Tab-separated table of C-alpha atoms in Angstrom:
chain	number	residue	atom	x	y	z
A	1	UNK	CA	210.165	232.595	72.302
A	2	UNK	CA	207.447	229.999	73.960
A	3	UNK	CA	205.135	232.110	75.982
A	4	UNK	CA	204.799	230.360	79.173
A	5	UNK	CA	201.429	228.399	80.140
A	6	UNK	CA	198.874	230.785	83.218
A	7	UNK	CA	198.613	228.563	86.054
A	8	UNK	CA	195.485	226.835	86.548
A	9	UNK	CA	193.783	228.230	89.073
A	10	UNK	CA	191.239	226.738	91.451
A	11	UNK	CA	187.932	227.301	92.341
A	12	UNK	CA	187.468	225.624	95.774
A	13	UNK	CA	190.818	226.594	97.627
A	14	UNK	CA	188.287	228.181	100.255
A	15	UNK	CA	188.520	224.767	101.867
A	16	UNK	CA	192.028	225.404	103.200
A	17	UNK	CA	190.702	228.169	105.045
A	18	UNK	CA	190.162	225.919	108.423
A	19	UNK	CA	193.513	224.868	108.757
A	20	UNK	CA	195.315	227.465	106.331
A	21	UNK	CA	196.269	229.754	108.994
A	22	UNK	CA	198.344	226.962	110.774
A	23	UNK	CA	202.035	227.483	110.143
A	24	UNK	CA	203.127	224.425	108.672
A	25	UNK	CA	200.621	224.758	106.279
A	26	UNK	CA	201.738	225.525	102.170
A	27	UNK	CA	200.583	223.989	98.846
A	28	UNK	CA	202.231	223.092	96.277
A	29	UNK	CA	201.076	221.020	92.516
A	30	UNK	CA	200.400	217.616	92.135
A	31	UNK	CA	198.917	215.296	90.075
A	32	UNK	CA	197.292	218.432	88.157
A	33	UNK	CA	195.823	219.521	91.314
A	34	UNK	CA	196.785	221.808	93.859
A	35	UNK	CA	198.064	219.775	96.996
A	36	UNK	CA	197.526	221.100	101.082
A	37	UNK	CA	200.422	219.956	103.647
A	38	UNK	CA	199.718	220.531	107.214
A	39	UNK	CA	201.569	219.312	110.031
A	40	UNK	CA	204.533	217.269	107.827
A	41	UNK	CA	201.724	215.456	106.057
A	42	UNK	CA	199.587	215.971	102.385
A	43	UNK	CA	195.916	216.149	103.718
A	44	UNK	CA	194.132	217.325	101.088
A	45	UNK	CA	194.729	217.694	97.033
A	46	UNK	CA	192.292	219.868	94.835
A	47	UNK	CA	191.230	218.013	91.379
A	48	UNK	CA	189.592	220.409	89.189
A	49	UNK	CA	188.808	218.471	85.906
A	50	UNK	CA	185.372	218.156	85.189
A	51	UNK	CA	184.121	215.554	82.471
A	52	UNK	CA	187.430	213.169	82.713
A	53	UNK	CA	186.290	209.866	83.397
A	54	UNK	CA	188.187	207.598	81.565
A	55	UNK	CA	191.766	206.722	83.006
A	56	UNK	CA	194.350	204.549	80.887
A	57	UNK	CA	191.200	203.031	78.792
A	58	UNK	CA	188.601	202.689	81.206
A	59	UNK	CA	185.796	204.435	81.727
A	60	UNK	CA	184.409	205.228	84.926
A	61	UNK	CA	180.744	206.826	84.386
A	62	UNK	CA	181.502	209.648	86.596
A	63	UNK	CA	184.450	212.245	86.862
A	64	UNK	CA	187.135	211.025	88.345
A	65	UNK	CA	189.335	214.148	88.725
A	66	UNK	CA	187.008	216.357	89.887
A	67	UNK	CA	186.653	217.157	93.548
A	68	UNK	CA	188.860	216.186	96.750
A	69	UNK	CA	190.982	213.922	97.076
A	70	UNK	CA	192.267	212.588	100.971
A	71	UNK	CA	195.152	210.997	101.187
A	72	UNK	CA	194.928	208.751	103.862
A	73	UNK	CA	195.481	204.858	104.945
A	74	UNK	CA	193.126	202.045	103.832
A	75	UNK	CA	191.971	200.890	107.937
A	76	UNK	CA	190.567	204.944	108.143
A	77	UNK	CA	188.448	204.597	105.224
A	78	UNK	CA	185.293	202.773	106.877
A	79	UNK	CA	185.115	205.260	109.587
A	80	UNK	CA	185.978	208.380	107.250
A	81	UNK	CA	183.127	206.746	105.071
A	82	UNK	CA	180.218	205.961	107.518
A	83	UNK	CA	181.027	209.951	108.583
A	84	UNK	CA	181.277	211.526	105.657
A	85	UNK	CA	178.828	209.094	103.358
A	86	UNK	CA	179.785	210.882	100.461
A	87	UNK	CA	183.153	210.052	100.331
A	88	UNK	CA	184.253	206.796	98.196
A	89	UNK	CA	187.652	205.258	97.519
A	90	UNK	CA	189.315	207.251	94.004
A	91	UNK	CA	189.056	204.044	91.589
A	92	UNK	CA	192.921	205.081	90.442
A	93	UNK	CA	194.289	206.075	93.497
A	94	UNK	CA	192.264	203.314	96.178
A	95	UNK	CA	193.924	204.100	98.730
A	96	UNK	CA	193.099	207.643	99.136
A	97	UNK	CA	188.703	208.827	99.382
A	98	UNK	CA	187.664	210.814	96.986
A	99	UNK	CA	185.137	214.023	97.688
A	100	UNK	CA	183.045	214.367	93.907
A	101	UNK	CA	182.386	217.875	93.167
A	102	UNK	CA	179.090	216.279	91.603
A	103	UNK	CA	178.367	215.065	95.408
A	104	UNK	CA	174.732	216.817	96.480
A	105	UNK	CA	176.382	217.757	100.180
A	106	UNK	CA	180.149	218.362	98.385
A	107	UNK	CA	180.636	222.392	100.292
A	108	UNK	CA	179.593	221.183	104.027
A	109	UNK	CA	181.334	217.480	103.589
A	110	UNK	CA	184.594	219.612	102.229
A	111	UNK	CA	184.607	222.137	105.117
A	112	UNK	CA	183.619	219.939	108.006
A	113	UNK	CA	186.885	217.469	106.649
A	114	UNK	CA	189.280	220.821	106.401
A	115	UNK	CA	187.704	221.705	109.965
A	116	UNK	CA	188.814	217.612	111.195
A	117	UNK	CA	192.195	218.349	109.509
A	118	UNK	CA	192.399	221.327	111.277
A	119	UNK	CA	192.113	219.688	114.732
A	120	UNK	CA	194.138	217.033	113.798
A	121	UNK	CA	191.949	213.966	113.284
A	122	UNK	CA	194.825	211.319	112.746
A	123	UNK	CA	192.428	209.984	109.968
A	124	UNK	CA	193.367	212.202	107.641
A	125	UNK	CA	196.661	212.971	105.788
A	126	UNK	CA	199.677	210.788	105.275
A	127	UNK	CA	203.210	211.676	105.650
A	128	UNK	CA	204.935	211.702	101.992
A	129	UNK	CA	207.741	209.497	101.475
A	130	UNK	CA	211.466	211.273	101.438
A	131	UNK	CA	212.730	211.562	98.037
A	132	UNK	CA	216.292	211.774	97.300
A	133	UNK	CA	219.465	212.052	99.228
């Protein structure tokens, strides 16, 4: 019998805490990360793979799944970016910023963007596309 694989588990799901106790709130995986719904849409997913830089044979010269990922739309990510500075578009997934672990301000960027979620800044999140029927 195939013993079954421990969930990962991940070290920065304190930034849910701002908008954890709403009541739409859950999690769920994706992408290898843990995902955060609130309010019908994915605001935040937790990447927690340090030292993967390369993606489909190119290398990136930092780590690319290590940190935050936002899902949001493309016209936020100027604002979202002159805020937060150390945000940057995810080179595989552009349309969504990307929070680095690495980044020297990465704790009081992550909670001050879980505090925005948590009052609703229309920025952030996107509403996931139905599947099935």
């Amino acid at each position: 019998m195939k013993r079954a694989k421990p969930k990962k588990q991940f070290s920065h799901t304190w930034v849910f805490e701002s908008f954890g106790a709403d009541p739409t709130f859950f999690q769920k995986r994706m992408f290898g990360g843990l995902a955060a719904y609130c309010r019908d849409r994915l605001v935040m997913v937790l990447v927690e793979n340090p030292g993967e830089q390369d993606y489909r044979g190119k290398c990136y010269g930092f780590d690319i799944w290590d940190g935050i990922l936002l899902p949001t739309e493309k016209n936020h990510h100027a604002s979202l970016m002159k805020e937060f500075p150390d945000l940057k578009p995810h080179p595989v997934l552009g349309k969504w910023l990307y929070l680095p672990a690495a980044a020297e301000d990465f704790e009081t960027t992550a909670r001050t963007l879980a505090e925005s979620i948590a009052q609703d800044d229309p920025r952030l999140g996107v509403y996931p596309a139905i599947t099935g029927a």
